[in-house]
Tab-separated table of C-alpha atoms in Angstrom:
chain	number	residue	atom	x	y	z
I	244	MET	CA	77.796	-14.742	-29.987
I	245	PRO	CA	77.462	-12.208	-27.228
I	246	GLU	CA	74.931	-13.144	-24.563
I	247	GLU	CA	71.570	-11.377	-25.015
I	248	LYS	CA	70.848	-8.999	-22.178
I	249	LYS	CA	67.732	-9.758	-20.151
I	250	ASN	CA	65.107	-6.975	-19.873
I	251	TYR	CA	64.526	-6.429	-16.170
I	252	PHE	CA	62.496	-3.238	-16.601
I	253	THR	CA	59.096	-4.735	-17.191
I	254	GLU	CA	55.484	-3.669	-16.632
I	255	ASP	CA	55.335	-6.067	-13.639
I	256	LEU	CA	58.336	-4.336	-12.095
I	257	ILE	CA	56.667	-0.934	-12.437
I	258	GLN	CA	53.408	-2.141	-10.874
I	259	ASP	CA	55.185	-3.952	-8.011
I	260	THR	CA	57.302	-0.887	-7.270
I	261	GLU	CA	54.296	1.453	-7.233
I	262	ALA	CA	52.429	-0.944	-4.905
I	263	LEU	CA	55.459	-1.033	-2.586
I	264	MET	CA	55.626	2.773	-2.487
I	265	VAL	CA	51.935	2.961	-1.515
I	266	SER	CA	52.496	0.372	1.232
I	267	LEU	CA	55.508	2.302	2.553
I	268	GLN	CA	53.514	5.527	2.608
I	269	LYS	CA	50.741	3.822	4.622
I	270	LEU	CA	53.412	2.397	6.979
I	271	ASP	CA	54.815	5.896	7.536
I	272	GLU	CA	51.344	7.185	8.370
I	273	ILE	CA	50.700	4.361	10.866
I	274	THR	CA	54.147	4.827	12.464
I	275	SER	CA	53.605	8.581	12.773
I	276	SER	CA	50.217	8.014	14.428
I	277	LEU	CA	51.673	5.495	16.885
I	278	GLU	CA	54.572	7.807	17.723
I	279	LYS	CA	52.151	10.673	18.366
I	280	SER	CA	49.975	8.461	20.583
I	281	PHE	CA	53.076	7.221	22.386
I	282	ASP	CA	54.328	10.768	22.944
I	283	GLU	CA	50.968	11.894	24.407
I	284	GLU	CA	50.800	8.857	26.733
I	285	THR	CA	54.417	9.402	27.816
I	286	GLU	CA	53.688	13.056	28.541
I	287	ARG	CA	50.734	12.125	30.737
I	288	GLU	CA	52.820	9.593	32.666
I	289	ILE	CA	55.586	12.154	33.176
I	290	VAL	CA	53.134	14.782	34.456
I	291	LYS	CA	51.500	12.232	36.750
I	292	GLY	CA	54.899	11.083	38.056
I	293	GLU	CA	56.086	14.621	38.663
I	294	MET	CA	52.892	15.540	40.572
I	295	GLU	CA	53.123	12.391	42.677
I	296	SER	CA	56.762	13.184	43.388
I	297	ILE	CA	55.792	16.656	44.622
I	298	GLU	CA	53.049	15.154	46.778
I	299	ARG	CA	55.490	12.698	48.304
I	300	SER	CA	58.071	15.398	49.028
I	301	LEU	CA	55.411	17.555	50.690
I	302	GLY	CA	53.765	14.606	52.400
I	303	LEU	CA	50.423	15.337	50.643
I	304	GLN	CA	47.811	12.597	50.227
I	305	SER	CA	44.017	12.517	49.937
I	306	ASN	CA	41.290	9.930	50.369
I	307	GLY	CA	38.766	9.044	47.675
I	308	TYR	CA	35.667	11.247	47.721
I	309	ALA	CA	32.455	12.114	45.856
I	310	GLU	CA	30.581	15.304	45.012
I	311	ILE	CA	26.809	15.503	44.460
I	312	LYS	CA	24.882	18.109	42.476
I	313	LEU	CA	21.146	18.576	41.877
I	314	SER	CA	19.474	19.786	38.672
I	315	ALA	CA	17.613	23.098	38.823
I	316	ASP	CA	14.185	21.388	38.961
I	317	ARG	CA	15.445	18.781	41.497
I	318	MET	CA	14.252	15.973	39.213
I	319	LEU	CA	17.793	14.645	38.622
I	320	CYS	CA	20.876	14.212	40.785
I	321	PHE	CA	24.412	13.698	39.425
I	322	ALA	CA	27.619	12.658	41.189
I	323	ASP	CA	31.362	12.865	40.473
I	324	PHE	CA	33.577	10.142	41.980
I	325	TYR	CA	37.310	10.818	42.653
I	326	PRO	CA	39.928	8.152	43.456
I	327	PRO	CA	42.436	8.392	46.349
I	328	THR	CA	46.011	9.644	45.802
I	329	LEU	CA	49.172	8.023	47.156
I	330	GLU	CA	48.276	6.002	50.233
I	331	GLY	CA	44.866	7.657	50.735
I	332	ALA	CA	41.832	5.603	51.717
I	333	PRO	CA	39.599	4.426	48.874
I	334	LEU	CA	36.104	5.839	48.400
I	335	SER	CA	33.564	3.779	50.328
I	336	LEU	CA	29.891	3.205	49.664
I	337	SER	CA	29.110	4.451	53.190
I	338	ASP	CA	30.738	7.801	52.302
I	339	VAL	CA	28.340	8.168	49.389
I	340	GLU	CA	25.402	7.116	51.564
I	341	THR	CA	26.286	9.878	53.988
I	342	LEU	CA	26.264	12.450	51.189
I	343	ILE	CA	22.916	11.160	49.947
I	344	PHE	CA	21.494	11.483	53.476
I	345	GLN	CA	22.886	15.017	53.781
I	346	LYS	CA	21.305	16.006	50.440
I	347	ASN	CA	18.000	14.432	51.547
I	348	LEU	CA	17.717	12.196	48.457
I	349	VAL	CA	14.720	9.940	49.052
I	350	ILE	CA	13.193	9.283	45.590
I	351	GLY	CA	14.588	7.231	42.725
I	352	VAL	CA	18.110	6.575	44.066
I	353	ASP	CA	20.008	4.285	41.667
I	354	TRP	CA	22.183	2.205	43.996
I	355	GLU	CA	23.397	-0.060	41.193
I	356	SER	CA	24.933	2.872	39.279
I	357	ILE	CA	26.482	4.178	42.505
I	358	LYS	CA	28.095	0.809	43.326
I	359	ASN	CA	29.506	0.458	39.785
I	360	ALA	CA	30.927	3.997	39.839
I	361	VAL	CA	32.600	3.486	43.276
I	362	CYS	CA	34.115	0.179	42.164
I	363	THR	CA	35.490	1.667	38.899
I	364	CYS	CA	36.876	4.709	40.702
I	365	ASN	CA	38.791	2.615	43.287
I	366	GLU	CA	39.988	-0.221	41.071
I	367	GLU	CA	41.061	1.823	38.054
I	368	ARG	CA	42.152	4.861	40.086
I	369	ARG	CA	40.354	7.264	37.768
I	370	GLU	CA	37.635	9.863	38.010
I	371	VAL	CA	34.069	8.820	37.164
I	372	LEU	CA	32.077	11.968	36.350
I	373	ASP	CA	28.444	12.994	35.738
I	374	VAL	CA	26.827	9.754	36.923
I	375	CYS	CA	23.040	10.094	37.331
I	376	ILE	CA	22.388	8.590	40.778
I	377	ALA	CA	18.749	9.614	41.326
I	378	ARG	CA	15.672	10.424	39.228
I	379	GLY	CA	12.454	12.025	40.390
I	380	GLU	CA	8.968	10.814	39.427
I	381	LYS	CA	7.169	12.965	36.883
I	382	PRO	CA	3.476	13.667	37.466
I	383	VAL	CA	0.935	11.851	35.281
I	384	ASN	CA	-1.803	14.173	34.043
I	385	GLU	CA	-5.450	13.235	34.185
I	386	ILE	CA	-7.045	12.515	30.780
I	387	PRO	CA	-10.820	12.295	30.218
I	388	VAL	CA	-12.575	9.651	28.094
I	389	HIS	CA	-12.046	10.553	24.424
I	390	ILE	CA	-12.077	9.166	20.876
I	391	ARG	CA	-8.883	8.914	18.828
I	392	ILE	CA	-8.948	8.331	15.054
I	393	GLU	CA	-6.570	5.602	13.898
I	394	ASP	CA	-3.330	7.170	12.633
I	395	SER	CA	-2.885	4.475	9.998
I	396	PHE	CA	-6.450	5.107	8.807
I	397	LEU	CA	-5.855	8.828	8.313
I	398	LYS	CA	-2.675	8.098	6.330
I	399	ARG	CA	-4.348	5.603	3.998
I	400	LYS	CA	-4.844	7.931	1.031
I	401	LYS	CA	-3.053	6.708	-2.051
I	402	SER	CA	0.269	8.232	-2.942
I	403	PRO	CA	2.471	7.478	-5.929
I	404	ASP	CA	5.276	4.944	-5.646
I	405	ARG	CA	8.292	7.140	-6.285
I	406	ASN	CA	10.465	4.065	-6.829
I	407	ALA	CA	8.325	2.891	-9.739
I	408	GLN	CA	9.823	3.429	-13.176
I	409	LYS	CA	6.486	4.656	-14.474
I	410	ILE	CA	3.774	6.269	-12.335
I	411	ASP	CA	0.140	6.004	-13.438
I	412	TYR	CA	-1.371	9.114	-11.864
I	413	ARG	CA	-4.844	7.835	-12.736
I	414	GLU	CA	-4.402	5.327	-9.899
I	415	ILE	CA	-4.018	8.146	-7.347
I	416	ASN	CA	-7.199	9.507	-5.782
I	417	PRO	CA	-8.131	11.661	-2.785
I	418	PHE	CA	-10.684	9.262	-1.294
I	419	THR	CA	-10.190	7.203	1.861
I	420	LEU	CA	-12.151	3.975	1.454
I	421	VAL	CA	-13.419	1.956	4.400
I	422	ARG	CA	-15.009	-1.481	4.573
I	423	LYS	CA	-17.942	-2.517	6.732
I	424	GLY	CA	-16.771	-3.525	10.214
I	425	GLU	CA	-13.390	-1.864	9.791
I	426	LYS	CA	-11.987	-0.038	12.820
I	427	ILE	CA	-12.065	3.734	12.399
I	428	ALA	CA	-11.334	5.022	15.898
I	429	GLU	CA	-10.564	3.865	19.421
I	430	ILE	CA	-12.363	4.958	22.570
I	431	ILE	CA	-9.633	5.828	25.083
I	432	PRO	CA	-10.796	5.298	28.696
I	433	GLU	CA	-10.297	7.889	31.434
I	434	ARG	CA	-6.817	8.007	32.976
I	435	LYS	CA	-6.519	9.057	36.615
I	436	GLY	CA	-3.880	11.624	37.480
I	437	ARG	CA	-0.884	10.901	39.723
I	438	ASN	CA	1.337	13.376	41.582
I	439	GLY	CA	5.030	13.456	40.929
I	440	TYR	CA	8.007	13.892	43.296
I	441	THR	CA	11.456	15.464	43.139
I	442	VAL	CA	14.492	13.438	44.225
I	443	THR	CA	14.254	15.237	47.587
I	444	GLY	CA	10.631	14.174	48.065
I	445	GLU	CA	8.834	17.405	47.169
I	446	GLU	CA	5.371	16.725	45.742
I	447	ILE	CA	4.494	17.938	42.213
I	448	PRO	CA	0.720	18.094	41.619
I	449	PHE	CA	-0.667	16.551	38.428
I	450	GLY	CA	-2.575	18.513	35.780
I	451	LYS	CA	-5.613	17.847	33.623
I	452	GLU	CA	-5.241	17.424	29.868
I	453	SER	CA	-8.042	18.482	27.559
I	454	GLU	CA	-8.838	16.364	24.499
I	455	VAL	CA	-10.808	17.355	21.400
I	456	GLU	CA	-14.222	15.719	21.664
I	457	LEU	CA	-14.798	13.868	18.382
I	458	ASN	CA	-18.325	12.907	17.360
I	459	PRO	CA	-18.963	9.697	15.371
I	460	GLY	CA	-21.768	10.244	12.873
I	461	ALA	CA	-23.705	8.455	10.150
I	462	ASN	CA	-22.870	4.850	9.281
I	463	THR	CA	-20.596	4.331	12.275
I	464	ALA	CA	-21.168	1.929	15.171
I	465	ARG	CA	-19.591	1.249	18.537
I	466	ASN	CA	-18.005	-2.162	18.995
I	467	GLY	CA	-16.583	-2.470	22.501
I	468	ASN	CA	-13.910	0.205	22.837
I	469	THR	CA	-13.765	0.900	19.109
I	470	VAL	CA	-15.777	2.782	16.492
I	471	VAL	CA	-16.249	0.814	13.273
I	472	ALA	CA	-17.816	1.440	9.865
I	473	ALA	CA	-21.420	0.255	9.649
I	474	CYS	CA	-21.188	-0.025	5.838
I	475	ASP	CA	-18.748	0.165	2.954
I	476	GLY	CA	-17.983	3.726	1.916
I	477	THR	CA	-15.597	6.650	2.224
I	478	PHE	CA	-14.305	8.070	5.482
I	479	GLU	CA	-15.292	11.721	5.874
I	480	MET	CA	-14.287	14.199	8.581
I	481	LYS	CA	-15.192	17.832	9.117
I	482	GLY	CA	-14.188	19.656	12.270
I	483	THR	CA	-14.874	17.323	15.185
I	484	ASP	CA	-17.424	15.185	13.280
I	485	PHE	CA	-16.570	12.048	11.320
I	486	TRP	CA	-18.741	9.566	9.432
I	487	VAL	CA	-18.864	7.016	6.615
I	488	ASN	CA	-20.477	8.090	3.378
I	489	GLU	CA	-22.062	5.158	1.569
I	490	VAL	CA	-22.408	7.268	-1.580
I	491	LEU	CA	-19.397	8.719	-3.391
I	492	GLU	CA	-20.439	12.045	-4.893
I	493	ILE	CA	-18.018	13.650	-7.339
I	494	GLN	CA	-18.886	17.315	-7.895
I	495	GLY	CA	-16.937	17.693	-11.140
I	496	ASP	CA	-15.345	15.453	-13.747
I	497	VAL	CA	-13.563	12.138	-13.311
I	498	ASN	CA	-10.031	13.074	-14.334
I	499	TYR	CA	-6.556	13.418	-12.822
I	500	HIS	CA	-8.013	15.340	-9.865
I	501	THR	CA	-10.041	12.295	-8.835
I	502	GLY	CA	-8.058	9.460	-10.383
I	503	ASN	CA	-9.706	6.155	-11.187
I	504	ILE	CA	-12.782	5.397	-9.076
I	505	ASN	CA	-13.162	2.073	-7.245
I	506	PHE	CA	-15.960	2.418	-4.695
I	507	PRO	CA	-18.088	-0.236	-2.947
I	508	GLY	CA	-21.270	1.869	-2.891
I	509	ASP	CA	-23.182	4.172	-5.263
I	510	VAL	CA	-21.176	6.642	-7.357
I	511	ILE	CA	-22.712	9.960	-8.416
I	512	ILE	CA	-20.736	11.909	-11.040
I	513	LYS	CA	-21.909	15.448	-11.757
I	514	GLY	CA	-19.419	16.042	-14.564
I	515	VAL	CA	-18.105	13.895	-17.399
I	516	VAL	CA	-15.996	10.758	-17.167
I	517	GLU	CA	-12.946	11.649	-19.238
I	518	ASP	CA	-11.299	9.244	-21.651
I	519	GLY	CA	-8.794	6.840	-20.110
I	520	PHE	CA	-10.308	6.717	-16.608
I	521	LYS	CA	-11.917	3.696	-14.924
I	522	VAL	CA	-15.012	3.740	-12.747
I	523	TYR	CA	-15.943	0.690	-10.639
I	524	SER	CA	-18.957	0.647	-8.325
I	525	GLY	CA	-20.261	-2.030	-5.981
I	526	ASN	CA	-23.772	-0.627	-6.467
I	527	SER	CA	-24.988	1.834	-9.129
I	528	ILE	CA	-23.407	4.635	-11.165
I	529	PHE	CA	-25.249	7.892	-11.868
I	530	CYS	CA	-23.635	10.288	-14.348
I	531	ARG	CA	-25.163	13.618	-15.324
I	532	LYS	CA	-23.011	14.243	-18.392
I	533	THR	CA	-21.260	12.253	-21.111
I	534	LEU	CA	-19.365	9.112	-20.166
I	535	TYR	CA	-16.265	8.582	-22.301
I	536	ALA	CA	-15.967	4.878	-21.570
I	537	THR	CA	-12.642	3.157	-21.081
I	538	ASP	CA	-13.534	0.623	-18.391
I	539	ILE	CA	-16.841	1.106	-16.547
I	540	ARG	CA	-18.283	-1.553	-14.230
I	541	CYS	CA	-21.114	-1.562	-11.705
I	542	CYS	CA	-22.928	-4.366	-9.920
I	543	LYS	CA	-26.331	-2.702	-10.178
I	544	ASP	CA	-27.692	0.053	-12.471
I	545	LEU	CA	-26.049	2.560	-14.812
I	546	ILE	CA	-28.034	5.786	-15.270
I	547	ILE	CA	-26.593	8.479	-17.581
I	548	ASN	CA	-28.294	11.754	-18.524
I	549	GLN	CA	-26.238	12.050	-21.691
I	550	GLY	CA	-24.531	9.305	-23.686
I	551	ILE	CA	-21.767	6.720	-23.698
I	552	ILE	CA	-18.913	7.194	-26.161
I	553	GLY	CA	-16.556	4.224	-26.351
I	554	ARG	CA	-14.232	5.287	-29.199
I	555	LYS	CA	-14.152	1.603	-30.319
I	556	ARG	CA	-12.198	0.504	-27.218
I	557	GLY	CA	-14.506	1.339	-24.323
I	558	ARG	CA	-15.970	-1.491	-22.252
I	559	VAL	CA	-19.020	-1.125	-20.002
I	560	LYS	CA	-20.280	-3.973	-17.819
I	561	VAL	CA	-23.491	-3.518	-15.796
I	562	GLY	CA	-25.133	-5.998	-13.435
I	563	GLY	CA	-28.552	-4.309	-13.555
I	564	LYS	CA	-30.359	-2.033	-15.990
I	565	VAL	CA	-29.021	0.748	-18.216
I	566	GLN	CA	-30.691	4.084	-18.980
I	567	VAL	CA	-28.831	6.344	-21.399
I	568	LYS	CA	-29.420	8.915	-24.120
I	569	PHE	CA	-27.209	7.257	-26.753
I	570	ILE	CA	-24.500	4.600	-27.142
I	571	GLU	CA	-21.721	5.128	-29.653
I	572	ASN	CA	-18.754	2.907	-30.641
I	573	CYS	CA	-18.870	0.969	-27.384
I	574	TYR	CA	-18.981	-2.571	-26.000
I	575	LEU	CA	-21.723	-2.874	-23.365
I	576	GLU	CA	-23.081	-5.765	-21.302
I	577	ALA	CA	-26.118	-5.555	-19.008
I	578	GLY	CA	-27.850	-8.063	-16.776
I	579	GLU	CA	-31.238	-6.385	-17.238
I	580	ASP	CA	-33.039	-4.059	-19.688
I	581	ILE	CA	-31.266	-1.367	-21.706
I	582	VAL	CA	-33.304	1.751	-22.491
I	583	VAL	CA	-31.834	4.220	-25.008
I	584	GLN	CA	-33.518	7.527	-25.841
I	585	VAL	CA	-31.924	8.423	-29.184
I	586	GLY	CA	-30.086	5.425	-30.531
I	587	ILE	CA	-27.261	2.895	-30.683
I	588	LEU	CA	-24.479	3.464	-33.231
I	589	ASN	CA	-21.781	0.976	-34.275
I	590	SER	CA	-21.696	-0.795	-30.914
I	591	VAL	CA	-21.794	-4.291	-29.479
I	592	VAL	CA	-24.610	-4.316	-26.924
I	593	GLN	CA	-25.638	-7.412	-24.964
I	594	SER	CA	-28.526	-7.775	-22.522
I	595	LEU	CA	-30.121	-10.584	-20.541
I	596	GLY	CA	-33.295	-8.461	-20.658
I	597	ARG	CA	-34.716	-6.275	-23.415
I	598	ILE	CA	-33.067	-3.557	-25.529
I	599	ARG	CA	-35.460	-0.719	-26.253
I	600	THR	CA	-35.197	2.720	-27.862
I	601	LEU	CA	-37.719	5.455	-27.211
I	602	GLU	CA	-39.826	7.177	-29.893
I	603	LYS	CA	-37.837	7.854	-33.093
I	604	GLY	CA	-34.926	5.876	-31.652
I	605	LEU	CA	-32.674	4.011	-34.067
I	606	ILE	CA	-30.126	1.194	-34.183
I	607	VAL	CA	-27.411	1.560	-36.800
I	608	GLY	CA	-24.442	-0.763	-37.246
I	609	GLY	CA	-22.864	-3.158	-34.786
I	610	LYS	CA	-24.238	-6.275	-33.138
I	611	LEU	CA	-26.984	-6.523	-30.502
I	612	PHE	CA	-27.845	-9.516	-28.299
I	613	ALA	CA	-31.073	-9.364	-26.268
I	614	GLN	CA	-32.515	-12.393	-24.512
I	615	LYS	CA	-36.039	-10.940	-24.296
I	616	GLY	CA	-36.126	-9.044	-27.573
I	617	ILE	CA	-35.517	-5.653	-29.163
I	618	GLU	CA	-37.744	-2.656	-29.847
I	619	ALA	CA	-36.716	0.291	-32.052
I	620	HIS	CA	-38.175	2.847	-34.460
I	621	GLN	CA	-35.488	2.313	-37.114
I	622	VAL	CA	-32.924	-0.444	-37.723
I	623	GLY	CA	-30.132	0.077	-40.272
I	624	THR	CA	-29.798	2.832	-42.881
I	625	ALA	CA	-30.637	3.344	-46.539
I	626	SER	CA	-26.947	2.850	-47.382
I	627	GLY	CA	-27.192	-0.760	-46.168
I	628	THR	CA	-25.065	-0.519	-43.008
I	629	ARG	CA	-24.537	-4.017	-41.609
I	630	THR	CA	-26.585	-4.383	-38.409
I	631	GLU	CA	-26.959	-7.717	-36.569
I	632	ILE	CA	-29.750	-8.424	-34.069
I	633	ILE	CA	-29.715	-11.709	-32.155
I	634	CYS	CA	-32.464	-12.471	-29.641
I	635	GLY	CA	-33.706	-15.247	-27.394
I	636	ILE	CA	-30.270	-16.484	-26.274
I	637	ASP	CA	-28.168	-16.006	-23.158
I	638	TYR	CA	-25.152	-14.036	-24.405
I	639	SER	CA	-23.108	-14.973	-21.312
I	640	ILE	CA	-23.381	-18.666	-22.247
I	641	LEU	CA	-22.428	-17.808	-25.822
I	642	GLN	CA	-19.298	-16.088	-24.496
I	643	LYS	CA	-18.384	-19.196	-22.487
I	644	LEU	CA	-18.881	-21.415	-25.535
I	645	GLU	CA	-16.635	-19.158	-27.613
I	646	TRP	CA	-13.975	-19.325	-24.895
I	647	ILE	CA	-14.202	-23.152	-24.864
I	648	ARG	CA	-13.913	-23.189	-28.669
I	649	ASP	CA	-10.737	-21.056	-28.586
I	650	LYS	CA	-9.153	-23.209	-25.868
I	651	ASN	CA	-10.033	-26.364	-27.755
I	652	ILE	CA	-8.289	-25.113	-30.889
I	653	GLU	CA	-5.220	-24.102	-28.893
I	654	LEU	CA	-4.994	-27.452	-27.086
I	655	ILE	CA	-5.509	-29.470	-30.308
I	656	PHE	CA	-2.518	-27.729	-31.950
I	657	LYS	CA	-0.384	-28.476	-28.886
I	658	LEU	CA	-1.544	-32.104	-28.906
I	659	ARG	CA	-0.527	-32.536	-32.565
I	660	ASN	CA	2.903	-31.117	-31.825
I	661	ILE	CA	3.423	-33.495	-28.904
I	662	GLU	CA	2.242	-36.491	-30.960
I	663	GLU	CA	4.861	-35.721	-33.631
I	664	ARG	CA	7.615	-35.458	-31.011
I	665	ILE	CA	6.581	-38.761	-29.450
I	666	LYS	CA	6.759	-40.471	-32.888
I	667	LYS	CA	10.355	-39.253	-33.237
I	668	ARG	CA	11.109	-41.040	-29.950
I	669	SER	CA	12.955	-38.175	-28.358
I	670	SER	CA	14.720	-38.591	-25.014
I	671	SER	CA	11.788	-36.947	-23.208
I	672	SER	CA	9.117	-39.244	-24.682
I	673	GLU	CA	7.983	-40.485	-21.262
I	674	GLN	CA	7.355	-36.940	-20.065
I	675	LEU	CA	5.598	-36.053	-23.329
I	676	ILE	CA	3.263	-39.028	-22.984
I	677	ASP	CA	2.235	-37.760	-19.565
I	678	VAL	CA	1.547	-34.275	-20.990
I	679	ARG	CA	-0.434	-35.802	-23.867
I	680	GLY	CA	-2.695	-37.548	-21.357
I	681	LYS	CA	-3.339	-34.301	-19.485
I	682	ILE	CA	-4.240	-32.443	-22.701
I	683	LYS	CA	-6.694	-35.168	-23.730
I	684	GLU	CA	-8.282	-35.037	-20.285
I	685	SER	CA	-8.657	-31.234	-20.550
I	686	LEU	CA	-10.217	-31.525	-24.006
I	687	HIS	CA	-12.708	-34.056	-22.682
I	688	LYS	CA	-13.724	-31.774	-19.802
I	689	LEU	CA	-14.093	-28.765	-22.111
I	690	ASN	CA	-16.336	-30.728	-24.494
I	691	GLU	CA	-18.516	-31.919	-21.604
I	692	ALA	CA	-18.891	-28.319	-20.376
I	693	ALA	CA	-19.813	-27.175	-23.885
I	694	GLN	CA	-22.547	-29.825	-24.163
I	695	GLN	CA	-24.074	-28.693	-20.877
I	696	LEU	CA	-24.001	-25.018	-21.901
I	697	VAL	CA	-25.558	-25.553	-25.349
I	698	GLY	CA	-28.764	-26.803	-23.781
I	699	LYS	CA	-29.052	-23.666	-21.656
I	700	MET	CA	-28.324	-21.077	-24.329
I	701	ASP	CA	-31.827	-20.728	-25.832
I	702	LYS	CA	-33.658	-18.993	-23.014
I	703	ASN	CA	-36.646	-17.316	-24.637
I	704	ASP	CA	-38.521	-18.695	-27.639
I	705	ASP	CA	-41.045	-15.861	-27.287
I	706	ALA	CA	-38.467	-13.117	-27.891
I	707	GLN	CA	-39.571	-10.509	-30.473
I	708	VAL	CA	-37.946	-7.886	-32.651
I	709	ILE	CA	-40.329	-4.943	-33.038
I	710	VAL	CA	-39.543	-2.145	-35.485
I	711	SER	CA	-42.178	0.607	-35.515
I	712	GLY	CA	-40.613	2.570	-38.364
I	713	SER	CA	-38.090	1.474	-41.022
I	714	LEU	CA	-36.110	-1.749	-41.281
I	715	PHE	CA	-33.410	-1.344	-43.950
I	716	PRO	CA	-31.521	-3.893	-46.066
I	717	GLY	CA	-28.248	-5.049	-44.552
I	718	THR	CA	-29.987	-5.989	-41.311
I	719	TYR	CA	-29.532	-9.552	-40.030
I	720	ILE	CA	-32.073	-10.824	-37.476
I	721	GLU	CA	-31.852	-14.115	-35.578
I	722	ILE	CA	-34.180	-15.448	-32.845
I	723	CYS	CA	-33.102	-18.647	-31.055
I	724	HIS	CA	-30.774	-19.524	-33.988
I	725	VAL	CA	-33.514	-19.004	-36.601
I	726	SER	CA	-32.422	-16.231	-38.988
I	727	TRP	CA	-34.398	-13.801	-41.121
């Protein structure tokens, strides 16, 4: 049989050939560049040789030398250094010194740069041009004592993170917060003036700089050479006056113009708090219009001229007392009394003090906890709306007990799962036994905490529920765990 012909034209052959062609093209480019560089260098050598040949035939030769030139304002001096030709004498440092003496250079002469330039010029037989060999001394202006606001402090206002995938513009606000004792400004001491001099020794008189005189105002204090905040608040500045405002006063609504509010002092809001915005205060919150609650917290009192609307997801937590016109579909906690003018509708309201409505005030729907009791004109409705009133207990302890209960249930389920795995004698039984011991220890600690809290929950056996008008069916009342 005839011998089968081998296929030499393969995909590998095509790829190898193409790669070779690219390599050859790069080689041509490198060779061309080298040839061009070689041609230019050869041309320079030829020109140099020809010129030296002419010099020899004419008997021309020159010694090394330098040229000095001053800037227009005589604050800088530059020099060009030229090497010798043929058998000429090299440039000497004394030659340069003579030129410097002739030019009357007496200020800021840089001898190190001069020595390096002379050495390079002689050894490498090449020109060294535009070397700065002297610098004058600039005058230093006189500056009076003045106050300078910290740059970093002025730039502290929040700005959005442009690299974030999603920007919450509610977290951006125009307020510059400051903490008590924080440095706001620095007191810059007086600086004496000093005359300057040109390289030739001519005196340049100093000037006097004027600084804006800033005036520290309310709630600021001097601490050594600094001005600090005397209280928590917002940094304010108008003209040349600056101060710390311990009250944040918002002229309009809390919305995207203000962003969320987180302020260490009192907050006064003259408009409404729009839905979706948070307001935190280290003291009290005063709101003249309706508060659409999303997340409202204050360490002291909450005073609202209108009402609170929670839309079934709003949370309000107050350390002190609450005064409000109405509460609707909201979760509210207060450390002291809650006084409501009109009524409470479908809300969870908890107080360590007393919950009280004014004349004709009503409570309809929801659940109310009040350690010292509840007063209202009407509770419930004729349609039998479920309304729960629980008095005499500390709701905060009840919350802790509920949390312990939930954790207990969660840990018990995990313990059962681990027990079953240990019975199966899995390879990780030793590790599981260790985890089982930790869970049992946690359960024991939780149960001990619960026992301690139970004894503290009933705080007021004298708590009363007073209804001056109508009390409708569907109302559940409990005082210190005794129901009616």
